[in-house]
mmCIF file of C-alpha atoms and ligand atoms in Angstrom:
data_model
loop_
_atom_site.group_PDB
_atom_site.id
_atom_site.type_symbol
_atom_site.label_atom_id
_atom_site.label_comp_id
_atom_site.label_asym_id
_atom_site.label_seq_id
_atom_site.Cartn_x
_atom_site.Cartn_y
_atom_site.Cartn_z
ATOM 1 C CA MET A 1 -33.597 -5.517 -48.885
ATOM 2 C CA ALA A 2 -33.981 -5.810 -45.156
ATOM 3 C CA ASP A 3 -36.120 -3.304 -43.312
ATOM 4 C CA LEU A 4 -34.647 -0.606 -41.129
ATOM 5 C CA THR A 5 -34.973 -2.518 -37.858
ATOM 6 C CA THR A 6 -33.085 -5.469 -39.252
ATOM 7 C CA THR A 7 -30.536 -3.230 -40.898
ATOM 8 C CA LEU A 8 -29.893 -1.474 -37.641
ATOM 9 C CA ILE A 9 -29.260 -4.852 -36.040
ATOM 10 C CA HIS A 10 -27.261 -6.308 -38.942
ATOM 11 C CA HIS A 11 -25.493 -3.004 -39.433
ATOM 12 C CA PRO A 12 -23.021 -2.964 -42.301
ATOM 13 C CA TYR A 13 -20.559 -0.767 -40.449
ATOM 14 C CA GLU A 14 -17.664 -2.581 -38.889
ATOM 15 C CA PRO A 15 -15.175 -0.734 -36.755
ATOM 16 C CA PRO A 16 -11.607 -0.742 -38.040
ATOM 17 C CA ALA A 17 -10.000 -4.096 -37.418
ATOM 18 C CA GLY A 18 -7.331 -4.049 -34.794
ATOM 19 C CA PHE A 19 -8.498 -0.697 -33.399
ATOM 20 C CA ALA A 20 -5.811 0.100 -30.906
ATOM 21 C CA ALA A 21 -6.558 2.479 -28.061
ATOM 22 C CA PRO A 22 -5.485 2.698 -24.432
ATOM 23 C CA GLN A 23 -8.838 1.484 -23.158
ATOM 24 C CA PRO A 24 -10.008 -1.955 -24.324
ATOM 25 C CA GLY A 25 -13.456 -2.270 -25.823
ATOM 26 C CA VAL A 26 -16.407 -2.982 -23.567
ATOM 27 C CA PHE A 27 -18.127 -6.192 -24.575
ATOM 28 C CA LYS A 28 -21.621 -6.885 -23.299
ATOM 29 C CA ALA A 29 -23.250 -10.247 -23.777
ATOM 30 C CA SER A 30 -25.447 -12.937 -22.482
ATOM 31 C CA THR A 31 -25.654 -14.686 -25.862
ATOM 32 C CA VAL A 32 -22.527 -15.453 -27.833
ATOM 33 C CA PHE A 33 -22.966 -16.799 -31.418
ATOM 34 C CA PHE A 34 -21.350 -20.064 -32.439
ATOM 35 C CA PRO A 35 -20.370 -20.568 -36.070
ATOM 36 C CA SER A 36 -21.972 -24.029 -36.098
ATOM 37 C CA VAL A 37 -23.653 -26.627 -33.906
ATOM 38 C CA ASP A 38 -20.398 -28.549 -33.943
ATOM 39 C CA ALA A 39 -18.586 -25.550 -32.555
ATOM 40 C CA MET A 40 -21.294 -25.144 -29.922
ATOM 41 C CA ARG A 41 -20.649 -28.718 -28.787
ATOM 42 C CA GLN A 42 -16.896 -28.380 -28.842
ATOM 43 C CA PHE A 43 -16.178 -24.926 -27.444
ATOM 44 C CA ASP A 44 -14.992 -25.166 -23.849
ATOM 45 C CA TRP A 45 -15.273 -22.029 -21.744
ATOM 46 C CA LYS A 46 -13.266 -23.496 -18.871
ATOM 47 C CA ASP A 47 -9.817 -23.011 -20.375
ATOM 48 C CA LYS A 48 -10.715 -19.611 -21.890
ATOM 49 C CA THR A 49 -9.941 -20.775 -25.437
ATOM 50 C CA ALA A 50 -13.496 -19.906 -26.501
ATOM 51 C CA TYR A 51 -16.469 -17.770 -25.597
ATOM 52 C CA THR A 52 -19.735 -19.605 -24.957
ATOM 53 C CA TYR A 53 -21.949 -17.452 -22.781
ATOM 54 C CA GLY A 54 -21.659 -14.000 -21.212
ATOM 55 C CA LEU A 55 -21.686 -15.369 -17.676
ATOM 56 C CA HIS A 56 -18.682 -17.553 -18.503
ATOM 57 C CA GLY A 57 -16.580 -14.641 -19.697
ATOM 58 C CA THR A 58 -16.196 -11.928 -22.314
ATOM 59 C CA PRO A 59 -13.118 -10.216 -23.749
ATOM 60 C CA THR A 60 -13.719 -7.472 -21.155
ATOM 61 C CA THR A 61 -13.824 -9.791 -18.146
ATOM 62 C CA TYR A 62 -10.915 -11.881 -19.428
ATOM 63 C CA THR A 63 -8.877 -8.689 -19.807
ATOM 64 C CA LEU A 64 -9.695 -7.609 -16.268
ATOM 65 C CA GLU A 65 -8.933 -11.073 -14.883
ATOM 66 C CA GLU A 66 -5.534 -11.075 -16.534
ATOM 67 C CA ARG A 67 -4.679 -7.677 -15.068
ATOM 68 C CA LEU A 68 -5.761 -8.708 -11.607
ATOM 69 C CA CYS A 69 -3.590 -11.832 -11.821
ATOM 70 C CA THR A 70 -0.699 -9.528 -12.617
ATOM 71 C CA LEU A 71 -1.622 -7.212 -9.743
ATOM 72 C CA GLU A 72 -1.719 -9.977 -7.146
ATOM 73 C CA GLY A 73 0.998 -12.162 -8.607
ATOM 74 C CA GLY A 74 -1.356 -15.099 -9.181
ATOM 75 C CA ARG A 75 -2.188 -17.118 -12.278
ATOM 76 C CA GLN A 76 -5.993 -17.466 -12.309
ATOM 77 C CA CYS A 77 -8.776 -15.070 -11.381
ATOM 78 C CA LEU A 78 -12.537 -15.154 -10.892
ATOM 79 C CA LEU A 79 -14.683 -12.022 -10.806
ATOM 80 C CA VAL A 80 -17.643 -11.763 -8.440
ATOM 81 C CA PRO A 81 -20.158 -9.009 -7.685
ATOM 82 C CA SER A 82 -18.571 -7.878 -4.382
ATOM 83 C CA GLY A 83 -15.738 -8.546 -1.981
ATOM 84 C CA LEU A 84 -18.134 -10.380 0.293
ATOM 85 C CA ALA A 85 -19.243 -12.574 -2.630
ATOM 86 C CA ALA A 86 -15.561 -13.513 -3.078
ATOM 87 C CA ILE A 87 -15.426 -14.631 0.551
ATOM 88 C CA ALA A 88 -18.677 -16.578 0.159
ATOM 89 C CA THR A 89 -17.509 -18.238 -3.074
ATOM 90 C CA VAL A 90 -14.300 -19.461 -1.451
ATOM 91 C CA SER A 91 -16.224 -20.752 1.571
ATOM 92 C CA LEU A 92 -18.840 -22.572 -0.514
ATOM 93 C CA ALA A 93 -16.255 -24.112 -2.822
ATOM 94 C CA SER A 94 -14.006 -25.261 0.031
ATOM 95 C CA LEU A 95 -16.349 -26.435 2.790
ATOM 96 C CA LYS A 96 -18.997 -29.080 3.233
ATOM 97 C CA SER A 97 -21.064 -30.335 6.120
ATOM 98 C CA GLY A 98 -18.798 -31.589 8.935
ATOM 99 C CA ASP A 99 -15.891 -29.311 7.986
ATOM 100 C CA GLU A 100 -14.539 -26.438 10.041
ATOM 101 C CA VAL A 101 -13.238 -23.012 9.017
ATOM 102 C CA LEU A 102 -10.895 -20.894 11.135
ATOM 103 C CA ILE A 103 -11.299 -17.124 11.004
ATOM 104 C CA PRO A 104 -9.192 -14.432 12.676
ATOM 105 C CA ASP A 105 -11.115 -12.619 15.386
ATOM 106 C CA ASN A 106 -10.367 -9.287 13.662
ATOM 107 C CA ALA A 107 -11.711 -10.434 10.268
ATOM 108 C CA TYR A 108 -14.022 -8.365 8.110
ATOM 109 C CA GLY A 109 -17.311 -8.512 10.071
ATOM 110 C CA PRO A 110 -19.670 -9.868 7.397
ATOM 111 C CA SER A 111 -17.265 -12.781 6.851
ATOM 112 C CA LYS A 112 -17.839 -13.772 10.479
ATOM 113 C CA ALA A 113 -21.603 -13.352 10.023
ATOM 114 C CA LEU A 114 -21.510 -15.721 7.032
ATOM 115 C CA ALA A 115 -19.891 -18.374 9.233
ATOM 116 C CA GLU A 116 -22.235 -17.756 12.148
ATOM 117 C CA VAL A 117 -25.446 -18.041 10.121
ATOM 118 C CA GLU A 118 -25.215 -19.697 6.684
ATOM 119 C CA LEU A 119 -22.215 -21.957 7.194
ATOM 120 C CA LYS A 120 -23.553 -23.023 10.574
ATOM 121 C CA ALA A 121 -26.948 -23.871 9.045
ATOM 122 C CA TRP A 122 -25.154 -26.097 6.519
ATOM 123 C CA GLY A 123 -23.377 -28.022 9.267
ATOM 124 C CA ILE A 124 -20.044 -26.225 8.846
ATOM 125 C CA THR A 125 -18.481 -25.143 12.119
ATOM 126 C CA HIS A 126 -16.100 -22.242 12.709
ATOM 127 C CA GLN A 127 -13.662 -21.050 15.325
ATOM 128 C CA TYR A 128 -12.137 -17.626 15.766
ATOM 129 C CA PHE A 129 -8.426 -17.484 16.431
ATOM 130 C CA ASP A 130 -6.268 -14.746 17.901
ATOM 131 C CA PRO A 131 -4.595 -13.143 14.868
ATOM 132 C CA MET A 132 -1.676 -12.004 17.029
ATOM 133 C CA ASP A 133 -0.920 -15.466 18.430
ATOM 134 C CA THR A 134 0.129 -17.947 15.751
ATOM 135 C CA MET A 135 0.194 -20.763 18.342
ATOM 136 C CA ASP A 136 -3.490 -20.148 18.933
ATOM 137 C CA LEU A 137 -4.098 -20.725 15.220
ATOM 138 C CA ALA A 138 -1.907 -23.844 15.206
ATOM 139 C CA ASP A 139 -3.671 -25.266 18.263
ATOM 140 C CA ARG A 140 -7.104 -24.912 16.711
ATOM 141 C CA ILE A 141 -6.311 -26.825 13.500
ATOM 142 C CA THR A 142 -7.812 -30.333 13.580
ATOM 143 C CA PRO A 143 -8.542 -32.916 10.874
ATOM 144 C CA LYS A 144 -11.915 -31.138 10.427
ATOM 145 C CA THR A 145 -10.213 -27.855 9.474
ATOM 146 C CA LYS A 146 -10.535 -27.378 5.710
ATOM 147 C CA LEU A 147 -10.043 -23.640 5.348
ATOM 148 C CA VAL A 148 -8.172 -20.929 7.246
ATOM 149 C CA TRP A 149 -8.860 -17.262 6.558
ATOM 150 C CA LEU A 150 -6.090 -14.731 7.026
ATOM 151 C CA GLU A 151 -6.268 -10.956 6.951
ATOM 152 C CA ALA A 152 -3.437 -8.420 7.099
ATOM 153 C CA ALA A 153 -3.897 -5.849 8.480
ATOM 154 C CA GLY A 154 -7.015 -6.763 10.472
ATOM 155 C CA SER A 155 -10.284 -4.999 9.750
ATOM 156 C CA VAL A 156 -10.976 -1.892 11.858
ATOM 157 C CA THR A 157 -8.148 -2.475 14.372
ATOM 158 C CA LEU A 158 -5.350 -2.870 11.820
ATOM 159 C CA GLU A 159 -3.151 -5.233 13.813
ATOM 160 C CA PHE A 160 -0.608 -6.854 11.528
ATOM 161 C CA PRO A 161 -0.261 -10.614 12.140
ATOM 162 C CA ASP A 162 2.832 -12.730 11.575
ATOM 163 C CA LEU A 163 1.536 -13.583 8.117
ATOM 164 C CA CYS A 164 4.508 -15.748 7.109
ATOM 165 C CA GLU A 165 4.220 -17.902 10.243
ATOM 166 C CA GLN A 166 0.477 -18.200 9.786
ATOM 167 C CA VAL A 167 0.971 -19.424 6.223
ATOM 168 C CA ARG A 168 3.696 -21.856 7.353
ATOM 169 C CA VAL A 169 1.329 -23.284 9.995
ATOM 170 C CA CYS A 170 -1.397 -23.822 7.378
ATOM 171 C CA LYS A 171 1.046 -25.423 4.910
ATOM 172 C CA ALA A 172 2.454 -27.724 7.591
ATOM 173 C CA ALA A 173 -1.083 -28.879 8.419
ATOM 174 C CA GLY A 174 -2.043 -29.199 4.746
ATOM 175 C CA VAL A 175 -4.961 -26.765 5.137
ATOM 176 C CA THR A 176 -5.989 -24.338 2.406
ATOM 177 C CA CYS A 177 -5.303 -20.769 3.464
ATOM 178 C CA ALA A 178 -7.202 -17.883 1.941
ATOM 179 C CA LEU A 179 -6.146 -14.305 2.469
ATOM 180 C CA ASP A 180 -8.453 -11.311 2.420
ATOM 181 C CA ASN A 181 -5.992 -9.056 0.622
ATOM 182 C CA THR A 182 -8.186 -5.964 0.351
ATOM 183 C CA TRP A 183 -5.955 -3.830 2.588
ATOM 184 C CA GLY A 184 -2.736 -4.813 0.800
ATOM 185 C CA ALA A 185 -4.393 -4.485 -2.622
ATOM 186 C CA GLY A 186 -1.552 -6.433 -4.255
ATOM 187 C CA LEU A 187 0.728 -3.449 -3.556
ATOM 188 C CA ALA A 188 1.756 -3.563 0.117
ATOM 189 C CA PHE A 189 3.075 -7.133 -0.240
ATOM 190 C CA ARG A 190 2.925 -10.062 -2.660
ATOM 191 C CA PRO A 191 0.494 -12.691 -1.367
ATOM 192 C CA PHE A 192 1.970 -15.400 -3.615
ATOM 193 C CA ASP A 193 5.557 -14.456 -2.817
ATOM 194 C CA LEU A 194 5.609 -13.373 0.819
ATOM 195 C CA VAL A 195 9.358 -13.764 1.225
ATOM 196 C CA PRO A 196 10.758 -12.413 -2.045
ATOM 197 C CA GLY A 197 13.107 -14.814 -3.769
ATOM 198 C CA LYS A 198 12.299 -17.795 -1.572
ATOM 199 C CA VAL A 199 12.080 -21.088 -3.490
ATOM 200 C CA PRO A 200 9.547 -22.580 -3.355
ATOM 201 C CA ALA A 201 7.623 -19.395 -2.732
ATOM 202 C CA LEU A 202 5.895 -18.873 0.591
ATOM 203 C CA ALA A 203 2.389 -18.211 -0.717
ATOM 204 C CA VAL A 204 -1.210 -18.158 0.330
ATOM 205 C CA ASP A 205 -3.425 -20.549 -1.634
ATOM 206 C CA ILE A 206 -6.155 -18.027 -2.391
ATOM 207 C CA SER A 207 -6.188 -14.238 -2.330
ATOM 208 C CA ILE A 208 -9.544 -12.511 -2.350
ATOM 209 C CA HIS A 209 -9.799 -8.794 -2.935
ATOM 210 C CA ALA A 210 -12.668 -6.339 -2.539
ATOM 211 C CA LEU A 211 -12.069 -4.459 -5.788
ATOM 212 C CA THR A 212 -14.729 -2.138 -4.395
ATOM 213 C CA LYS A 213 -11.964 -0.450 -2.411
ATOM 214 C CA TYR A 214 -8.646 0.695 -3.945
ATOM 215 C CA PRO A 215 -8.888 -0.871 -7.424
ATOM 216 C CA SER A 216 -12.209 0.874 -8.091
ATOM 217 C CA GLY A 217 -10.960 4.002 -6.376
ATOM 218 C CA GLY A 218 -14.231 5.839 -6.879
ATOM 219 C CA GLY A 219 -16.556 4.581 -4.194
ATOM 220 C CA ASP A 220 -18.918 3.722 -7.034
ATOM 221 C CA VAL A 221 -18.296 0.103 -8.033
ATOM 222 C CA LEU A 222 -18.856 -3.144 -6.162
ATOM 223 C CA MET A 223 -16.748 -6.091 -7.268
ATOM 224 C CA GLY A 224 -14.529 -8.811 -5.896
ATOM 225 C CA SER A 225 -11.876 -11.180 -7.178
ATOM 226 C CA VAL A 226 -10.592 -14.622 -6.237
ATOM 227 C CA VAL A 227 -7.002 -15.132 -7.354
ATOM 228 C CA THR A 228 -5.062 -18.401 -7.164
ATOM 229 C CA ALA A 229 -1.790 -19.805 -8.456
ATOM 230 C CA ASP A 230 -2.845 -23.445 -8.728
ATOM 231 C CA GLU A 231 -4.919 -24.693 -11.652
ATOM 232 C CA LYS A 232 -6.674 -27.496 -9.759
ATOM 233 C CA LEU A 233 -7.716 -25.236 -6.919
ATOM 234 C CA HIS A 234 -8.829 -22.584 -9.386
ATOM 235 C CA MET A 235 -10.964 -25.105 -11.282
ATOM 236 C CA ARG A 236 -12.746 -26.158 -8.086
ATOM 237 C CA LEU A 237 -13.512 -22.512 -7.339
ATOM 238 C CA LYS A 238 -14.438 -21.788 -10.941
ATOM 239 C CA LEU A 239 -16.963 -24.608 -11.236
ATOM 240 C CA CYS A 240 -18.596 -23.566 -7.948
ATOM 241 C CA HIS A 241 -18.614 -19.946 -9.177
ATOM 242 C CA MET A 242 -20.272 -21.079 -12.417
ATOM 243 C CA ARG A 243 -22.916 -23.181 -10.662
ATOM 244 C CA LEU A 244 -23.731 -20.264 -8.359
ATOM 245 C CA GLY A 245 -24.285 -18.049 -11.403
ATOM 246 C CA LEU A 246 -21.923 -15.299 -10.331
ATOM 247 C CA GLY A 247 -20.781 -12.710 -12.825
ATOM 248 C CA VAL A 248 -20.064 -9.005 -13.170
ATOM 249 C CA GLY A 249 -21.402 -6.312 -15.486
ATOM 250 C CA ALA A 250 -19.317 -5.068 -18.407
ATOM 251 C CA ASN A 251 -19.606 -1.418 -17.342
ATOM 252 C CA ASP A 252 -18.303 -2.227 -13.886
ATOM 253 C CA ALA A 253 -15.453 -4.229 -15.394
ATOM 254 C CA GLU A 254 -14.711 -1.231 -17.606
ATOM 255 C CA SER A 255 -14.606 1.085 -14.570
ATOM 256 C CA LEU A 256 -12.065 -1.229 -12.993
ATOM 257 C CA LEU A 257 -9.991 -1.408 -16.167
ATOM 258 C CA ARG A 258 -9.983 2.380 -16.295
ATOM 259 C CA ALA A 259 -9.020 2.723 -12.639
ATOM 260 C CA LEU A 260 -6.265 0.104 -12.434
ATOM 261 C CA PRO A 261 -3.549 2.127 -14.204
ATOM 262 C CA SER A 262 -3.713 4.805 -11.474
ATOM 263 C CA LEU A 263 -3.987 2.304 -8.597
ATOM 264 C CA PHE A 264 -0.426 2.524 -7.397
ATOM 265 C CA LEU A 265 -0.311 6.339 -7.463
ATOM 266 C CA ARG A 266 -3.571 6.535 -5.537
ATOM 267 C CA TYR A 267 -2.541 3.883 -3.028
ATOM 268 C CA ARG A 268 0.733 5.654 -2.352
ATOM 269 C CA ALA A 269 -1.015 9.014 -1.925
ATOM 270 C CA HIS A 270 -3.527 7.484 0.522
ATOM 271 C CA ASP A 271 -0.620 5.880 2.362
ATOM 272 C CA GLU A 272 1.489 9.028 2.667
ATOM 273 C CA ALA A 273 -1.401 11.195 3.880
ATOM 274 C CA THR A 274 -2.497 8.520 6.344
ATOM 275 C CA ARG A 275 0.963 8.316 7.934
ATOM 276 C CA VAL A 276 0.935 12.105 8.429
ATOM 277 C CA LEU A 277 -2.458 12.002 10.133
ATOM 278 C CA ALA A 278 -1.659 8.902 12.209
ATOM 279 C CA ARG A 279 1.537 10.539 13.525
ATOM 280 C CA TRP A 280 -0.399 13.718 14.284
ATOM 281 C CA ALA A 281 -3.018 11.647 16.156
ATOM 282 C CA GLU A 282 -0.296 10.063 18.280
ATOM 283 C CA GLN A 283 0.532 13.547 19.645
ATOM 284 C CA ARG A 284 -3.044 14.331 20.624
ATOM 285 C CA SER A 285 -4.156 13.973 24.228
ATOM 286 C CA GLU A 286 -7.698 12.842 23.328
ATOM 287 C CA PHE A 287 -6.561 9.442 22.052
ATOM 288 C CA VAL A 288 -5.220 6.655 24.203
ATOM 289 C CA GLN A 289 -4.092 4.577 21.194
ATOM 290 C CA VAL A 290 -3.536 5.078 17.480
ATOM 291 C CA LEU A 291 -3.710 1.995 15.257
ATOM 292 C CA HIS A 292 -1.716 2.045 12.029
ATOM 293 C CA PRO A 293 0.795 -0.694 11.225
ATOM 294 C CA ALA A 294 3.597 1.707 10.246
ATOM 295 C CA LEU A 295 3.559 3.288 13.733
ATOM 296 C CA ALA A 296 6.157 1.640 15.948
ATOM 297 C CA ALA A 297 3.676 1.384 18.840
ATOM 298 C CA SER A 298 0.880 -0.186 16.779
ATOM 299 C CA PRO A 299 0.210 -3.910 17.355
ATOM 300 C CA GLY A 300 2.151 -6.078 14.923
ATOM 301 C CA HIS A 301 4.395 -3.267 13.654
ATOM 302 C CA ALA A 302 7.409 -5.608 13.426
ATOM 303 C CA ASN A 303 5.332 -8.111 11.435
ATOM 304 C CA TRP A 304 4.260 -5.344 9.079
ATOM 305 C CA ARG A 305 7.829 -4.187 8.627
ATOM 306 C CA ALA A 306 8.970 -7.735 7.847
ATOM 307 C CA VAL A 307 6.373 -8.290 5.109
ATOM 308 C CA CYS A 308 5.752 -4.794 3.744
ATOM 309 C CA GLY A 309 9.069 -3.075 4.396
ATOM 310 C CA ASP A 310 8.873 0.599 5.218
ATOM 311 C CA HIS A 311 8.435 2.039 1.742
ATOM 312 C CA ALA A 312 5.776 4.500 0.673
ATOM 313 C CA GLY A 313 2.819 2.561 -0.603
ATOM 314 C CA GLY A 314 3.176 -0.178 1.990
ATOM 315 C CA ALA A 315 0.535 0.724 4.525
ATOM 316 C CA ALA A 316 -2.739 1.643 2.779
ATOM 317 C CA GLY A 317 -5.001 4.500 3.808
ATOM 318 C CA LEU A 318 -6.645 3.496 7.074
ATOM 319 C CA PHE A 319 -5.985 4.355 10.683
ATOM 320 C CA SER A 320 -8.043 4.033 13.831
ATOM 321 C CA VAL A 321 -7.963 5.855 17.129
ATOM 322 C CA ILE A 322 -9.199 4.806 20.544
ATOM 323 C CA PHE A 323 -10.547 7.730 22.524
ATOM 324 C CA LYS A 324 -9.614 7.986 26.189
ATOM 325 C CA SER A 325 -12.301 6.369 28.276
ATOM 326 C CA ASP A 326 -13.268 9.788 29.744
ATOM 327 C CA TYR A 327 -15.086 10.305 26.443
ATOM 328 C CA ASN A 328 -18.372 8.442 26.195
ATOM 329 C CA GLN A 329 -19.974 7.207 22.991
ATOM 330 C CA ALA A 330 -22.241 10.272 22.711
ATOM 331 C CA GLN A 331 -19.214 12.580 22.814
ATOM 332 C CA VAL A 332 -17.380 10.555 20.212
ATOM 333 C CA ASP A 333 -20.505 10.758 18.064
ATOM 334 C CA VAL A 334 -20.379 14.559 18.426
ATOM 335 C CA PHE A 335 -16.802 14.449 17.129
ATOM 336 C CA CYS A 336 -17.773 12.314 14.115
ATOM 337 C CA ASN A 337 -20.781 14.493 13.324
ATOM 338 C CA ALA A 338 -18.628 17.633 13.517
ATOM 339 C CA LEU A 339 -16.265 16.443 10.766
ATOM 340 C CA ARG A 340 -16.824 18.176 7.445
ATOM 341 C CA LEU A 341 -14.362 16.648 4.972
ATOM 342 C CA PHE A 342 -14.472 13.199 6.562
ATOM 343 C CA LYS A 343 -17.905 11.884 5.623
ATOM 344 C CA ILE A 344 -19.705 9.274 7.709
ATOM 345 C CA GLY A 345 -19.833 6.151 5.598
ATOM 346 C CA TYR A 346 -18.690 2.578 5.096
ATOM 347 C CA SER A 347 -16.078 1.265 2.731
ATOM 348 C CA TRP A 348 -12.858 2.969 1.686
ATOM 349 C CA GLY A 349 -10.466 3.427 -1.196
ATOM 350 C CA GLY A 350 -12.186 6.360 -2.892
ATOM 351 C CA PRO A 351 -11.197 10.036 -3.091
ATOM 352 C CA VAL A 352 -13.416 11.098 -0.176
ATOM 353 C CA SER A 353 -12.193 10.621 3.399
ATOM 354 C CA LEU A 354 -14.553 8.619 5.588
ATOM 355 C CA VAL A 355 -15.112 8.046 9.298
ATOM 356 C CA VAL A 356 -16.947 5.302 11.202
ATOM 357 C CA PRO A 357 -17.259 4.855 14.983
ATOM 358 C CA TYR A 358 -17.251 1.156 15.889
ATOM 359 C CA ASP A 359 -18.598 -0.699 18.894
ATOM 360 C CA LEU A 360 -15.597 -2.983 19.114
ATOM 361 C CA ALA A 361 -16.827 -4.931 22.151
ATOM 362 C CA SER A 362 -19.735 -6.284 20.084
ATOM 363 C CA MET A 363 -17.396 -7.314 17.244
ATOM 364 C CA ARG A 364 -14.864 -9.420 19.157
ATOM 365 C CA SER A 365 -14.965 -12.654 21.134
ATOM 366 C CA SER A 366 -13.281 -10.672 23.922
ATOM 367 C CA TRP A 367 -11.552 -7.286 24.160
ATOM 368 C CA PRO A 368 -8.119 -7.801 22.570
ATOM 369 C CA LYS A 369 -5.214 -7.711 25.045
ATOM 370 C CA HIS A 370 -3.244 -5.323 22.863
ATOM 371 C CA LEU A 371 -5.979 -2.682 22.714
ATOM 372 C CA GLN A 372 -6.709 0.000 25.289
ATOM 373 C CA PRO A 373 -10.287 0.366 26.491
ATOM 374 C CA GLY A 374 -12.259 3.180 24.885
ATOM 375 C CA THR A 375 -14.385 4.046 21.878
ATOM 376 C CA LEU A 376 -12.803 3.267 18.530
ATOM 377 C CA VAL A 377 -13.118 5.412 15.436
ATOM 378 C CA ARG A 378 -11.736 4.373 12.076
ATOM 379 C CA PHE A 379 -10.669 6.819 9.414
ATOM 380 C CA SER A 380 -10.271 6.109 5.740
ATOM 381 C CA VAL A 381 -8.073 8.811 4.292
ATOM 382 C CA GLY A 382 -9.069 9.986 0.826
ATOM 383 C CA LEU A 383 -7.169 12.105 -1.650
ATOM 384 C CA GLU A 384 -7.899 15.559 -0.213
ATOM 385 C CA THR A 385 -5.046 17.872 0.859
ATOM 386 C CA VAL A 386 -3.678 16.395 4.052
ATOM 387 C CA ALA A 387 -3.340 19.751 5.867
ATOM 388 C CA GLU A 388 -7.038 20.347 5.319
ATOM 389 C CA LEU A 389 -7.903 16.888 6.615
ATOM 390 C CA GLN A 390 -5.822 17.541 9.718
ATOM 391 C CA ALA A 391 -7.538 20.919 10.226
ATOM 392 C CA ASP A 392 -10.887 19.156 9.924
ATOM 393 C CA LEU A 393 -9.936 16.650 12.626
ATOM 394 C CA GLU A 394 -8.694 19.505 14.838
ATOM 395 C CA GLN A 395 -11.900 21.523 14.551
ATOM 396 C CA ALA A 396 -13.993 18.415 15.302
ATOM 397 C CA LEU A 397 -11.871 17.733 18.403
ATOM 398 C CA ARG A 398 -12.578 21.301 19.552
ATOM 399 C CA CYS A 399 -16.325 20.516 19.303
ATOM 400 C CA LEU A 400 -15.701 17.419 21.412
ATOM 401 C CA VAL A 401 -13.971 19.450 24.117
ATOM 402 C CA GLN A 402 -16.882 21.906 24.191
ATOM 403 C CA THR A 403 -19.239 19.011 25.045
ATOM 404 C CA GLN A 404 -17.213 18.405 28.201
ATOM 405 C CA GLY A 405 -17.647 22.022 29.429
HETATM 406 C C1 PLP B 1 -15.002 -4.025 2.131
HETATM 407 C C2 PLP B 1 -14.335 -5.280 2.465
HETATM 408 C C3 PLP B 1 -14.827 -6.499 1.996
HETATM 409 C C4 PLP B 1 -16.117 -6.617 1.234
HETATM 410 O O1 PLP B 1 -16.168 -5.882 0.062
HETATM 411 P P1 PLP B 1 -17.586 -5.532 -0.587
HETATM 412 O O2 PLP B 1 -17.257 -5.338 -2.014
HETATM 413 O O3 PLP B 1 -18.061 -4.296 0.108
HETATM 414 O O4 PLP B 1 -18.489 -6.699 -0.356
HETATM 415 C C5 PLP B 1 -14.123 -7.642 2.308
HETATM 416 N N1 PLP B 1 -12.999 -7.593 3.044
HETATM 417 C C6 PLP B 1 -12.509 -6.435 3.520
HETATM 418 C C7 PLP B 1 -11.261 -6.457 4.327
HETATM 419 C C8 PLP B 1 -13.163 -5.253 3.248
HETATM 420 O O5 PLP B 1 -12.677 -4.116 3.742
#
């Protein structure tokens, strides 16, 4: 008769076999038992036919990976602890000393920082290309170019590039192209089927996604994914991912699995509210430019329309404004501080609306031709009632006007 401690570990209770519930079980493990030494030698984690170690996958992570493949239209998926870790994993797996990576000038900022510091230290060079000029991208590709990053819409300024042409340029040059698909979330367009019905499909090679944003939907989970549609490419990424020791916690994977079924409804609600507020902002005299790809005047609108159509759920939940240059940074700060429902904070995709003023000049190689001068503020629209969000923006603008007195 075993003692209580042992009994509690080797507990006789077994849950009903085949327990079927909407939410899959949450499996936590570092160790996984093998039935025999032979099995230990033979089990191969790489093709997912067996479990060998928690870091290499559990039923929970495999389930999430499968759902993310479905979401993005890919065939293989890796999970990493953040969106930025997804970018880093792709860079490390694809580049070696002497190689060059091309990055759009409006890319997610920390991706540029990775190139400027770590990649540079490892002898990997980078160039920034103009996301709105596909010829500029084409001209910068050389035999050294081993990876091109794409992003649609661009971070903070939300220009929509000619994504199809950019992919065609990369394919023609035989360079791997990786898309940061966080904005599109697998819903605004299909990264592995950019022109629906085209055979062979016009597809990016790699789609990374900050699951931190819309898939999590709560502002409470950090996670990223790397989705591919080519087994060889996936295996290169997977082995690098394994050697780097990247993995995600079961509870975080569970949060994602719980949030994914409502992703489309949330994304569409963010989208609809954001269009209302962006159109309202266009009518306001304080702003010299409103950036949102579904607005006809926003840079790259025609590109957006070509890839995303004009349906609800095709434009995410972000818009930016550029204040007239009569307003200085301090006044714009007053506006941001005066907001009550829009909280000051990074990230997006959760229920709470967020605002961030950006110093765009410090983020770009040069001030983009298609942007008016002035201070830029980006809004992430949450799930609050849109009329109340608009009223909040209006009252904060009144505070701004008072500062001019
Ligand atoms: C937030 C974000 C990331 C990084 O995601 P984290 O999980 O915060 O590291 C990458 N790309 C884009 C476009 C993002 O908005």
